[in-house]
Each structure stands twice: as structure tokens, then as C-alpha cells.
Amino acid sequence: MASSISFLHLSVFTLFFSLLLSACSSEEIENTPLTITLPLTPKFARKPSTDPRVFLHQLTSASKSRFHLLKYGKTKTSPPVKSPLYPMEYGGHTIPLSFGNPPQKLSYLVDTGSAVVWAPCTTHYKCIDCTVSAKDVPIFNPQLSTSLKTLSCKNPMCTTECPRCKANSKHCSQVCNFTLQYGSGSESGYFLLEDLHFPEKTIHNFLVGCTTIGRRESYTDAMAGFGRSTYSLPAQMGVKKFAYCLNSHYFDNTKNSSRLTFDYRDGDTKGLSYTPFLKNPLDSKYLAPGSDGSGGLIIDSGFSHGYMAGPVCKIVRNELKKQMYKYRRSRSTEEENGVGPCYNFTDRKIEIPDLIYHFAGDATMVVPGKRYFKF
């Protein structure tokens, strides 16, 4: 179908050019150059990265999209896909993901601060200086899957070097190794291409990391990177945006899940509020509040607490004291814990004011008093 369309376009252009020449005099034809140069301008869905490796990933992704469009044609937009989201005792939230054939289900920690999906994948998994035992870590077993493919270090999707391969060799048996650094530790292993089975949707040749060694880890779950990268979970699923609500809990494992929604549609989703994000700011000035009090907020799903800068916290604390003036302060608790204000609520009902975050775009987030006060 693609060849016939290209031929039709060429035929129309040839006919048009023939008519144009026939309308010219013989003298005009003799003075007309026989070579016509047409400028070609590359078109990207988003601004190309200045990082050569990231730019290569963008070209690969664009090539895959064109191939899919030529092979299957334009397809209808998939409806939103939902997944349960479970709170964990260490403060994170996990989603269940199933890789391979037959599917193997594991819990994956949702992390917007990283961009790779990985899971321990060997019975000989080692965890050095970890607070958890390697024996307690659930694994994905590649030997049980019939759809698994190992990613070669010569594959364009691999960004690491191939020290054991010849420079001009197109084929190399060396796998694509990686080491991922996190604030708390690191994971090392190699990349696989595998089938991801999501509710009502299967993604083939999904790039997933197979980790064999971990260092200084404090949890047993695998990792699902949600960052802005070609190989994050949302990017490989082809979704335009995602949203989730988190259940309140007291650092315990609970079966009460909230929902994570993947949306394949463009534009705003009805019923949701939006605020603009600053993309990867490297200047420290973006981390400080502006003269009008706005800005300076970092969204980090990998951290389980929210905190404010000293000057901002002082203003909020003073306002809280004004609105809670009728309750008796517990000075001894404040001195013992070094925080405040603290109150004695043992003998009466209480009313704690809501804490409201105001974002650009007229978006607000209301935090009930019982969600930011510790009892």
C-alpha cells in the first residue's frame, strides 16, 4: 500500500511537471536548468535533544512510529487503561506488572524520578550492603519465558559500549549491560526485550532490565521508571499522560488500592486540574520561591514525605497557631520532639483547618487536617 501511494504521488508530480514544460517556449526550456533542488526540513514531534545519545533514541522512536504507521495504518486511539496502585510500608507505591509468556507477575515500585523498568531475574541475585535479604527478593525468571529476547550491545537501543566486539562488526553476541544509580543504591544487569501484558493490552518487545546485583537497597520490589525517557513505562506503552491518586496510610502494607490511569488521548481529561511543569531545570533559581511566593516545588514520587523551606514553613505554622488558638498547646511534647505546634486533644473534639496548595493554572490541592497532622 505504501509503494502504490508513493507511485501515485510521483505520477501526479510527473504529469504536473510535463504540463509545465509544455506551456513554456522552446527558448525558455533551453534557459531552464535541468536540475531542481528542493529543501528537506526534518520534522520532529518535539524539540530534538542536544545530547547525541538522547537524540539517537528520539530517531529510533520516530523510525518505529513510522514503521508501525506504514504497516498497520492509522489506528483508533485506545481507551484509558487502569491499574491498581498499592501503598507500601516503606512509603512507596507499587503496581502489578506481568512480563513474559506465560506471564510472570511481580510488584513494581512506581518512580517518576527514574526512567527504566527492571526486575531481579536470577536465582543467584546478590544484594550487597542491603537491608533486605537477597533470598526474599521475588524474581522474574527468563528461562520460563518463550518470548524473551536478549538485547545486543550493537542494537541502536543500547547506549553502552561493546568492549569485547570489533568496532566495524555489525553482529555481536555481547549483551547490553547497564548500571543504574539511585540516591539510596544501585542496580546492575543487562537488557531484555519481552512481552508486557497489561489489562486489555499487550506490548511486544518491551525493553526491561534484568538485574543481577543490587547495592544498598532497602526494599524487595522491582522498579517501574515513569520519568521522561524513551524507555520509561508510559513512553513504551505509548500513552500521552497518566494520573494517580494515593490512599492515605500509616506506613503499612495494605490491600486497599488506589488507581493509576494511563490515557492515550491528546488534550485535557475531563474532571482533572492541570498545572505547568518546568522541564529538567538545572539552575538552582528554579528551586527557590519567586517574589510572589510561587514556585520552588519539586514533585518526587520516590520520597514519602512533604516538607517546606524554612521561611515558608514559618508562615504556615504561624497561621496555623492563629486558627488553632482555642486549643491547649502541649509544650512538653514540642520540647521533646523538637517540632510544633503540638496540641492536647485528649478531652475534646477538634477542628483542624485544611491545608490548600494553589498551583498555576487555577489548580488547587486540598489536604484535610487529619492528613497532615500526626496524632
XYZ file of N, CA and C in Angstrom, residues 64 97-101 104 106-108 115-121 139-142 145 147-152 157-158 175-178 180 182 187-197 203-212 222-225 230-233 236-237:
201
model
N 10.434 3.809 14.541
C 9.495 2.758 14.918
C 8.056 3.213 14.702
N 2.821 -5.836 37.441
C 3.124 -5.952 36.014
C 3.453 -7.404 35.696
N 3.039 -7.849 34.507
C 3.268 -9.230 34.088
C 4.091 -9.238 32.801
N 5.266 -9.860 32.864
C 6.145 -9.978 31.701
C 6.270 -11.448 31.306
N 6.514 -11.663 29.994
C 6.835 -12.998 29.502
C 5.633 -13.833 29.106
N 5.924 -14.983 28.538
C 4.923 -15.978 28.150
C 5.384 -17.366 28.616
N 4.586 -13.667 34.069
C 5.087 -13.732 35.437
C 4.815 -12.379 36.100
N 4.927 -9.529 39.033
C 5.691 -9.016 40.162
C 5.163 -7.633 40.530
N 5.533 -7.164 41.716
C 5.192 -5.804 42.140
C 6.334 -4.870 41.759
N 5.986 -3.746 41.113
C 6.984 -2.782 40.660
C 6.753 -1.445 41.342
N 13.860 6.294 34.890
C 13.279 6.117 33.557
C 13.476 4.724 32.978
N 13.744 3.712 33.806
C 13.948 2.349 33.311
C 13.091 1.382 34.126
N 12.545 0.387 33.458
C 11.793 -0.676 34.129
C 12.722 -1.878 34.286
N 12.864 -2.392 35.503
C 13.739 -3.542 35.717
C 13.209 -4.431 36.833
N 13.725 -5.655 36.842
C 13.375 -6.623 37.887
C 14.545 -7.567 38.098
N 14.790 -8.003 39.324
C 15.786 -9.056 39.539
C 15.398 -10.302 38.751
N 16.370 -10.952 38.110
C 15.991 -12.033 37.193
C 16.910 -13.242 37.274
N 11.757 -12.735 41.928
C 12.488 -12.578 40.667
C 11.599 -12.886 39.463
N 11.992 -12.315 38.311
C 11.449 -12.715 37.020
C 12.431 -13.737 36.439
N 11.935 -14.909 36.081
C 12.798 -15.985 35.592
C 12.769 -16.026 34.066
N 13.822 -15.545 33.378
C 13.834 -15.528 31.916
C 13.734 -16.912 31.285
N 10.259 -18.105 30.070
C 9.521 -17.345 29.065
C 9.914 -17.780 27.655
N 8.993 -15.895 24.969
C 9.006 -14.697 24.124
C 10.211 -13.803 24.379
N 11.120 -14.230 25.229
C 12.242 -13.395 25.631
C 13.287 -13.265 24.531
N 13.848 -12.051 24.409
C 14.977 -11.780 23.523
C 16.019 -10.983 24.297
N 17.285 -11.329 24.136
C 18.357 -10.586 24.784
C 18.799 -9.439 23.887
N 18.934 -8.240 24.439
C 19.329 -7.074 23.651
C 20.842 -7.062 23.461
N 21.296 -7.035 22.201
C 22.717 -6.975 21.898
C 23.247 -5.568 22.122
N 19.166 0.585 20.399
C 18.525 0.902 21.666
C 19.501 0.865 22.826
N 20.671 0.261 22.615
C 21.678 0.143 23.674
C 22.607 1.350 23.629
N 25.885 -8.905 25.391
C 24.611 -8.320 25.778
C 24.793 -6.857 26.135
N 23.690 -6.130 26.195
C 23.705 -4.709 26.552
C 23.635 -4.582 28.066
N 24.765 -4.302 28.686
C 24.831 -4.189 30.137
C 24.478 -2.781 30.601
N 24.119 -2.644 31.859
C 23.810 -1.329 32.421
C 24.062 -1.318 33.919
N 22.504 1.282 37.014
C 21.611 2.393 37.333
C 21.915 2.886 38.741
N 20.967 5.194 41.991
C 19.869 5.836 42.698
C 20.420 6.518 43.945
N 21.689 -0.642 40.846
C 21.348 -1.944 40.289
C 22.139 -2.150 39.002
N 22.650 -3.359 38.806
C 23.415 -3.689 37.610
C 22.843 -4.945 36.972
N 22.922 -5.013 35.627
C 22.419 -6.180 34.911
C 22.508 -5.983 33.414
N 21.547 -6.531 32.682
C 21.523 -6.410 31.229
C 20.075 -6.275 30.759
N 19.914 -5.811 29.509
C 18.578 -5.518 28.994
C 18.004 -6.692 28.192
N 16.668 -6.809 28.298
C 15.912 -7.818 27.559
C 14.802 -7.135 26.760
N 14.305 -7.831 25.751
C 13.089 -7.436 25.041
C 12.040 -8.494 25.344
N 10.924 -8.078 25.924
C 9.953 -9.039 26.426
C 8.536 -8.512 26.222
N 7.563 -9.396 26.293
C 6.150 -9.015 26.187
C 5.639 -8.544 27.543
N 5.011 -7.368 27.547
C 4.373 -6.847 28.748
C 2.872 -6.997 28.598
N 2.252 -7.706 29.532
C 0.813 -7.945 29.499
C 0.137 -6.994 30.488
N 2.109 -5.246 25.061
C 3.156 -4.512 24.372
C 4.298 -5.480 24.082
N 4.592 -5.700 22.799
C 5.659 -6.608 22.402
C 6.997 -5.876 22.386
N 8.076 -6.643 22.567
C 9.442 -6.098 22.521
C 9.609 -4.914 23.473
N 9.082 -5.045 24.663
C 9.227 -4.029 25.697
C 10.631 -4.129 26.293
N 11.341 -2.996 26.377
C 12.696 -3.000 26.932
C 12.624 -3.033 28.452
N 13.125 -4.101 29.051
C 13.096 -4.257 30.502
C 14.468 -4.706 30.986
N 14.893 -4.165 32.103
C 16.187 -4.515 32.653
C 16.131 -5.779 33.486
N 17.160 -6.581 33.351
C 17.308 -7.814 34.135
C 18.478 -7.597 35.089
N 18.196 -7.334 36.356
C 19.268 -7.020 37.305
C 19.769 -8.277 37.997
N 21.080 -8.308 38.196
C 21.728 -9.459 38.837
C 22.422 -9.084 40.139
N 10.575 -4.736 42.452
C 11.212 -4.305 41.220
C 10.900 -2.821 41.000
N 11.398 -2.250 39.903
C 11.250 -0.814 39.682
C 10.583 -0.533 38.342
N 9.635 0.422 38.344
C 8.995 0.882 37.115
C 9.236 2.378 36.984
N 10.186 2.751 36.111
C 10.504 4.151 35.911
C 9.415 4.857 35.118
N 12.626 7.717 26.664
C 12.095 6.843 25.619
C 11.729 5.473 26.161
N 12.414 5.018 27.219
C 12.231 3.648 27.697
C 11.537 3.564 29.049
N 10.880 4.641 29.484
C 10.073 4.562 30.701
C 8.809 3.765 30.408
N 8.096 3.375 31.445
C 6.880 2.584 31.260
C 5.825 3.338 30.445
N 6.963 3.635 26.609
C 6.919 2.397 25.832
C 5.488 1.907 25.620
N 4.581 2.314 26.499
C 3.173 1.973 26.302
C 2.509 2.905 25.296
